[in-house]
């Protein structure tokens, strides 16, 4: 029943290889308005609106544009706006997502040669586009955050880490930069437990980022069947129970205003399902309100 929302489940996933059926505005008024301006061909207005977005809303808007607008329309915006940085960012994000959709989000040994090559081609194109963004500070930071994932996808882990550092210098609380980096430095990718420990030691003081990364690494611990926190707690399920109860109390005391609250809700659903905690599962499934969050490298419908 919940396979749509258990976006981190290793047991099964339904993949959408076309445009996403979900509205990735997640109810964000600015994202909806900007999407409509792009569809109407009002590119200058869309560009100006994008420049005014907060960091969290910029990330959500870019995913909305990349996942809910046809590639040809994004390309038209890019060409007719003289390669504006906003349109460059949007089409760069589009190519990154497109590559992962072609790849199918399967384990690498299960990806056939054609899909693997298509995946690489799209990541290379995304890399080329995102590296063209050099002027607007907020757009540069967002591009750097996206490049962490792109470089990780291409096995260029040092460049992924370099882009993480550049991003947080410009935007210390870029949520997705921390999400992508926490994936890239895991032992299963290009890092080690030592790298992960250092990352956690220097974690942002931002409470939302702390919650998201704690929940993400809890889920990743389930998938890898090892405790990625390396904190002496051998039983990851016991740790997970403590984690979701503590975060539930924090959310009750201080509700999350950021659009990235749906990431927290999605992780809470996933972990609650894994633990069989139906009370928290139903609570956070309701809070999600069908705003299915993005796994860092997948669109799950």
Short mmCIF file of C-alpha atoms in Angstrom, two decimals:
data_model
loop_
_atom_site.label_atom_id
_atom_site.label_comp_id
_atom_site.label_asym_id
_atom_site.label_seq_id
_atom_site.Cartn_x
_atom_site.Cartn_y
_atom_site.Cartn_z
CA UNK A 1 0.00 0.00 0.00
CA UNK A 2 2.77 2.41 0.89
CA UNK A 3 5.30 1.53 -1.78
CA UNK A 4 4.73 4.96 -3.33
CA UNK A 5 5.88 6.71 -0.22
CA UNK A 6 8.51 4.25 0.97
CA UNK A 7 10.89 5.92 -1.39
CA UNK A 8 13.92 4.40 0.27
CA UNK A 9 12.71 0.78 0.28
CA UNK A 10 15.13 -1.76 -1.13
CA UNK A 11 12.35 -4.28 -1.68
CA UNK A 12 10.54 -2.66 -4.57
CA UNK A 13 9.98 0.56 -6.50
CA UNK A 14 7.65 1.77 -9.24
CA UNK A 15 9.58 4.00 -11.60
CA UNK A 16 8.18 6.69 -13.86
CA UNK A 17 10.46 7.23 -16.86
CA UNK A 18 8.49 10.11 -18.39
CA UNK A 19 7.38 13.38 -16.85
CA UNK A 20 6.57 13.07 -13.18
CA UNK A 21 2.88 12.65 -12.39
CA UNK A 22 3.43 14.41 -9.07
CA UNK A 23 3.17 18.17 -8.82
CA UNK A 24 6.63 18.96 -7.50
CA UNK A 25 5.61 22.46 -6.47
CA UNK A 26 4.45 20.81 -3.21
CA UNK A 27 1.96 23.66 -3.00
CA UNK A 28 4.68 26.30 -3.21
CA UNK A 29 2.94 29.31 -4.79
CA UNK A 30 6.14 30.74 -6.28
CA UNK A 31 7.02 27.47 -8.00
CA UNK A 32 3.56 27.19 -9.56
CA UNK A 33 3.64 30.81 -10.73
CA UNK A 34 7.12 30.51 -12.24
CA UNK A 35 6.18 27.26 -13.99
CA UNK A 36 3.15 28.99 -15.53
CA UNK A 37 5.28 31.95 -16.65
CA UNK A 38 7.71 29.60 -18.39
CA UNK A 39 4.85 27.71 -20.06
CA UNK A 40 3.41 31.05 -21.21
CA UNK A 41 6.76 32.11 -22.66
CA UNK A 42 7.20 34.97 -20.18
CA UNK A 43 10.87 34.14 -19.72
CA UNK A 44 12.13 37.51 -18.44
CA UNK A 45 9.50 37.51 -15.71
CA UNK A 46 10.33 33.91 -14.75
CA UNK A 47 14.05 34.77 -14.60
CA UNK A 48 13.44 37.74 -12.31
CA UNK A 49 11.15 35.77 -10.00
CA UNK A 50 13.69 32.95 -9.68
CA UNK A 51 16.37 35.40 -8.55
CA UNK A 52 14.22 36.43 -5.57
CA UNK A 53 13.65 32.91 -4.18
CA UNK A 54 15.02 31.73 -0.87
CA UNK A 55 17.48 28.84 -0.95
CA UNK A 56 14.91 26.17 0.02
CA UNK A 57 12.29 27.48 -2.40
CA UNK A 58 14.83 27.71 -5.22
CA UNK A 59 15.68 24.02 -4.84
CA UNK A 60 12.00 23.04 -4.85
CA UNK A 61 11.19 25.30 -7.79
CA UNK A 62 14.01 23.85 -9.89
CA UNK A 63 12.77 20.31 -9.27
CA UNK A 64 9.24 21.43 -10.13
CA UNK A 65 10.38 22.97 -13.42
CA UNK A 66 12.66 20.07 -14.35
CA UNK A 67 10.12 17.35 -13.54
CA UNK A 68 6.88 18.97 -14.64
CA UNK A 69 7.88 20.74 -17.88
CA UNK A 70 8.85 19.06 -21.16
CA UNK A 71 12.52 19.20 -22.08
CA UNK A 72 11.76 20.95 -25.38
CA UNK A 73 10.01 23.77 -23.56
CA UNK A 74 12.95 24.19 -21.17
CA UNK A 75 15.29 24.23 -24.16
CA UNK A 76 13.17 26.93 -25.82
CA UNK A 77 13.38 29.03 -22.65
CA UNK A 78 17.15 28.53 -22.60
CA UNK A 79 17.57 29.52 -26.26
CA UNK A 80 15.17 32.45 -26.29
CA UNK A 81 16.44 33.99 -23.04
CA UNK A 82 20.01 34.16 -24.35
CA UNK A 83 21.03 31.28 -22.08
CA UNK A 84 19.93 33.04 -18.89
CA UNK A 85 21.38 31.51 -15.73
CA UNK A 86 17.90 30.60 -14.47
CA UNK A 87 17.07 28.65 -17.62
CA UNK A 88 20.56 27.10 -17.63
CA UNK A 89 20.02 25.87 -14.07
CA UNK A 90 16.58 24.48 -14.90
CA UNK A 91 17.69 22.55 -17.96
CA UNK A 92 20.83 21.36 -16.15
CA UNK A 93 18.65 19.93 -13.38
CA UNK A 94 16.37 18.43 -16.03
CA UNK A 95 19.27 16.53 -17.60
CA UNK A 96 20.43 15.20 -14.24
CA UNK A 97 16.97 13.85 -13.41
CA UNK A 98 16.50 12.52 -16.94
CA UNK A 99 19.68 10.50 -16.66
CA UNK A 100 18.57 8.85 -13.44
CA UNK A 101 15.17 8.07 -14.91
CA UNK A 102 16.81 6.37 -17.91
CA UNK A 103 19.13 4.46 -15.61
CA UNK A 104 16.12 3.24 -13.69
CA UNK A 105 17.60 3.68 -10.19
CA UNK A 106 18.60 0.02 -10.17
CA UNK A 107 21.83 -1.31 -8.69
CA UNK A 108 24.71 -0.75 -11.12
CA UNK A 109 25.06 -4.47 -12.00
CA UNK A 110 21.39 -4.52 -13.03
CA UNK A 111 21.66 -1.62 -15.50
CA UNK A 112 22.04 -2.61 -19.16
CA UNK A 113 24.70 -1.04 -21.36
CA UNK A 114 22.39 1.29 -23.30
CA UNK A 115 20.77 2.69 -20.16
CA UNK A 116 24.18 3.12 -18.53
CA UNK A 117 25.49 5.08 -21.52
CA UNK A 118 22.34 7.21 -21.64
CA UNK A 119 22.74 7.93 -17.94
CA UNK A 120 26.34 9.06 -18.40
CA UNK A 121 25.48 11.23 -21.40
CA UNK A 122 22.79 13.07 -19.46
CA UNK A 123 25.05 13.58 -16.43
CA UNK A 124 27.80 14.96 -18.67
CA UNK A 125 25.34 17.38 -20.25
CA UNK A 126 24.09 18.41 -16.82
CA UNK A 127 27.68 18.98 -15.69
CA UNK A 128 28.39 21.16 -18.72
CA UNK A 129 25.30 23.31 -18.15
CA UNK A 130 25.58 23.69 -14.38
CA UNK A 131 29.22 24.75 -14.64
CA UNK A 132 28.17 27.66 -16.87
CA UNK A 133 26.44 29.35 -13.95
CA UNK A 134 28.95 31.81 -12.48
CA UNK A 135 27.27 35.16 -11.78
CA UNK A 136 24.22 35.11 -9.51
CA UNK A 137 25.28 33.97 -6.03
CA UNK A 138 22.12 32.02 -5.16
CA UNK A 139 22.01 30.31 -8.56
CA UNK A 140 25.70 29.45 -8.35
CA UNK A 141 25.16 27.87 -4.92
CA UNK A 142 22.24 25.81 -6.22
CA UNK A 143 24.27 24.70 -9.23
CA UNK A 144 27.13 23.63 -6.95
CA UNK A 145 24.69 21.63 -4.80
CA UNK A 146 23.42 19.83 -7.91
CA UNK A 147 26.95 19.21 -9.14
CA UNK A 148 27.71 17.18 -6.01
CA UNK A 149 25.24 14.56 -7.23
CA UNK A 150 26.34 14.83 -10.85
CA UNK A 151 30.03 14.35 -10.06
CA UNK A 152 29.22 11.49 -7.70
CA UNK A 153 27.22 9.89 -10.51
CA UNK A 154 30.32 10.11 -12.72
CA UNK A 155 32.62 8.65 -10.02
CA UNK A 156 34.39 12.01 -9.62
CA UNK A 157 34.20 12.12 -5.83
CA UNK A 158 36.88 14.74 -5.19
CA UNK A 159 35.05 17.16 -7.47
CA UNK A 160 31.80 16.32 -5.69
CA UNK A 161 33.36 17.28 -2.33
CA UNK A 162 34.90 20.42 -3.82
CA UNK A 163 31.46 21.54 -5.02
CA UNK A 164 30.02 20.82 -1.58
CA UNK A 165 32.57 23.14 -0.01
CA UNK A 166 31.95 25.84 -2.61
CA UNK A 167 28.19 25.57 -2.14
CA UNK A 168 28.17 25.92 1.64
CA UNK A 169 30.61 28.83 1.47
CA UNK A 170 27.96 30.65 -0.58
CA UNK A 171 24.91 29.16 1.12
CA UNK A 172 25.75 27.55 4.51
CA UNK A 173 22.25 26.11 4.92
CA UNK A 174 21.70 24.58 1.49
CA UNK A 175 19.77 21.45 2.48
CA UNK A 176 20.38 19.43 -0.65
CA UNK A 177 24.12 20.07 -0.57
CA UNK A 178 24.25 18.21 2.76
CA UNK A 179 21.98 15.45 1.47
CA UNK A 180 24.04 14.84 -1.65
CA UNK A 181 27.35 15.02 0.22
CA UNK A 182 26.17 12.60 2.90
CA UNK A 183 25.51 10.10 0.11
CA UNK A 184 28.69 10.73 -1.86
CA UNK A 185 31.05 10.10 1.08
CA UNK A 186 29.45 6.85 2.22
CA UNK A 187 31.57 3.68 1.91
CA UNK A 188 29.24 2.31 -0.80
CA UNK A 189 30.18 5.25 -3.04
CA UNK A 190 33.42 7.19 -2.96
CA UNK A 191 34.07 7.63 0.73
CA UNK A 192 34.61 5.83 4.00
CA UNK A 193 33.23 5.65 7.51
CA UNK A 194 36.00 8.06 8.53
CA UNK A 195 34.78 10.60 5.95
CA UNK A 196 31.23 10.20 7.20
CA UNK A 197 32.28 10.64 10.84
CA UNK A 198 34.12 13.86 9.96
CA UNK A 199 31.10 15.09 8.01
CA UNK A 200 28.79 14.48 10.98
CA UNK A 201 31.26 16.10 13.37
CA UNK A 202 31.14 19.30 11.29
CA UNK A 203 27.41 19.16 10.61
CA UNK A 204 25.46 22.37 10.12
CA UNK A 205 23.83 23.84 13.25
CA UNK A 206 20.62 24.20 11.25
CA UNK A 207 18.02 21.99 12.98
CA UNK A 208 16.22 21.03 9.75
CA UNK A 209 19.46 19.90 8.11
CA UNK A 210 20.37 17.91 11.22
CA UNK A 211 16.97 16.19 11.21
CA UNK A 212 17.09 15.36 7.51
CA UNK A 213 20.63 13.98 7.59
CA UNK A 214 19.98 11.95 10.74
CA UNK A 215 16.86 10.44 9.18
CA UNK A 216 18.54 9.86 5.83
CA UNK A 217 21.51 8.05 7.35
CA UNK A 218 19.13 5.97 9.46
CA UNK A 219 17.37 4.85 6.28
CA UNK A 220 20.69 4.25 4.52
CA UNK A 221 21.78 2.16 7.51
CA UNK A 222 18.75 -0.08 6.97
CA UNK A 223 19.56 -0.43 3.28
CA UNK A 224 23.26 -1.16 3.82
CA UNK A 225 22.55 -3.26 6.94
CA UNK A 226 25.18 -1.38 8.96
CA UNK A 227 25.14 1.51 11.39
CA UNK A 228 26.52 4.46 9.43
CA UNK A 229 26.68 6.61 12.55
CA UNK A 230 29.49 4.50 14.02
CA UNK A 231 28.39 5.59 17.49
CA UNK A 232 28.70 2.29 19.34
CA UNK A 233 25.02 1.46 19.00
CA UNK A 234 25.00 -1.91 17.26
CA UNK A 235 21.26 -2.32 16.83
CA UNK A 236 20.18 0.17 14.17
CA UNK A 237 16.48 -0.53 14.83
CA UNK A 238 16.83 0.53 18.46
CA UNK A 239 18.63 3.68 17.36
CA UNK A 240 15.96 4.33 14.71
CA UNK A 241 13.16 4.07 17.28
CA UNK A 242 14.88 6.63 19.50
CA UNK A 243 15.57 8.88 16.51
CA UNK A 244 12.03 9.10 15.17
CA UNK A 245 10.53 9.59 18.63
CA UNK A 246 12.94 12.43 19.39
CA UNK A 247 12.32 14.10 16.04
CA UNK A 248 8.57 13.66 16.41
CA UNK A 249 8.76 15.52 19.73
CA UNK A 250 10.86 18.28 18.14
CA UNK A 251 8.36 18.70 15.31
CA UNK A 252 5.47 18.83 17.76
CA UNK A 253 7.26 21.55 19.73
CA UNK A 254 8.48 23.51 16.71
CA UNK A 255 6.70 22.93 13.42
CA UNK A 256 8.79 23.01 10.24
CA UNK A 257 8.09 25.99 7.99
CA UNK A 258 10.47 25.11 5.16
CA UNK A 259 9.17 23.41 2.01
CA UNK A 260 11.69 20.69 2.88
CA UNK A 261 9.39 19.52 5.65
CA UNK A 262 8.19 16.91 3.16
CA UNK A 263 11.64 15.36 3.17
CA UNK A 264 11.37 14.92 6.94
CA UNK A 265 7.84 13.55 6.65
CA UNK A 266 8.89 11.11 3.92
CA UNK A 267 11.82 9.79 5.94
CA UNK A 268 9.59 9.46 9.00
CA UNK A 269 7.10 7.42 6.97
CA UNK A 270 9.86 5.17 5.65
CA UNK A 271 11.44 4.49 9.04
CA UNK A 272 8.10 4.06 10.80
CA UNK A 273 7.11 1.51 8.17
CA UNK A 274 10.39 -0.36 8.64
CA UNK A 275 9.85 -0.47 12.40
CA UNK A 276 6.16 -1.30 12.23
CA UNK A 277 5.24 1.87 14.14
CA UNK A 278 1.78 2.38 12.67
CA UNK A 279 1.00 5.40 14.83
CA UNK A 280 3.89 7.48 13.46
CA UNK A 281 3.54 5.99 10.00
CA UNK A 282 -0.09 7.12 9.69
CA UNK A 283 0.68 10.47 11.29
CA UNK A 284 3.44 11.37 8.85
CA UNK A 285 1.76 9.79 5.84
CA UNK A 286 -1.10 12.19 6.52
CA UNK A 287 1.31 15.11 6.90
CA UNK A 288 2.89 14.30 3.53
CA UNK A 289 -0.50 14.91 1.89
CA UNK A 290 0.67 13.11 -1.29
CA UNK A 291 3.74 15.35 -1.64
CA UNK A 292 6.05 12.43 -2.30
CA UNK A 293 9.63 13.54 -1.63
CA UNK A 294 12.55 13.06 -3.93
CA UNK A 295 15.11 10.48 -3.06
CA UNK A 296 18.44 12.10 -3.99
CA UNK A 297 18.68 10.09 -7.17
CA UNK A 298 15.20 8.93 -7.99
CA UNK A 299 11.68 9.94 -8.81
CA UNK A 300 9.32 7.45 -7.22
CA UNK A 301 5.63 7.52 -8.17
#
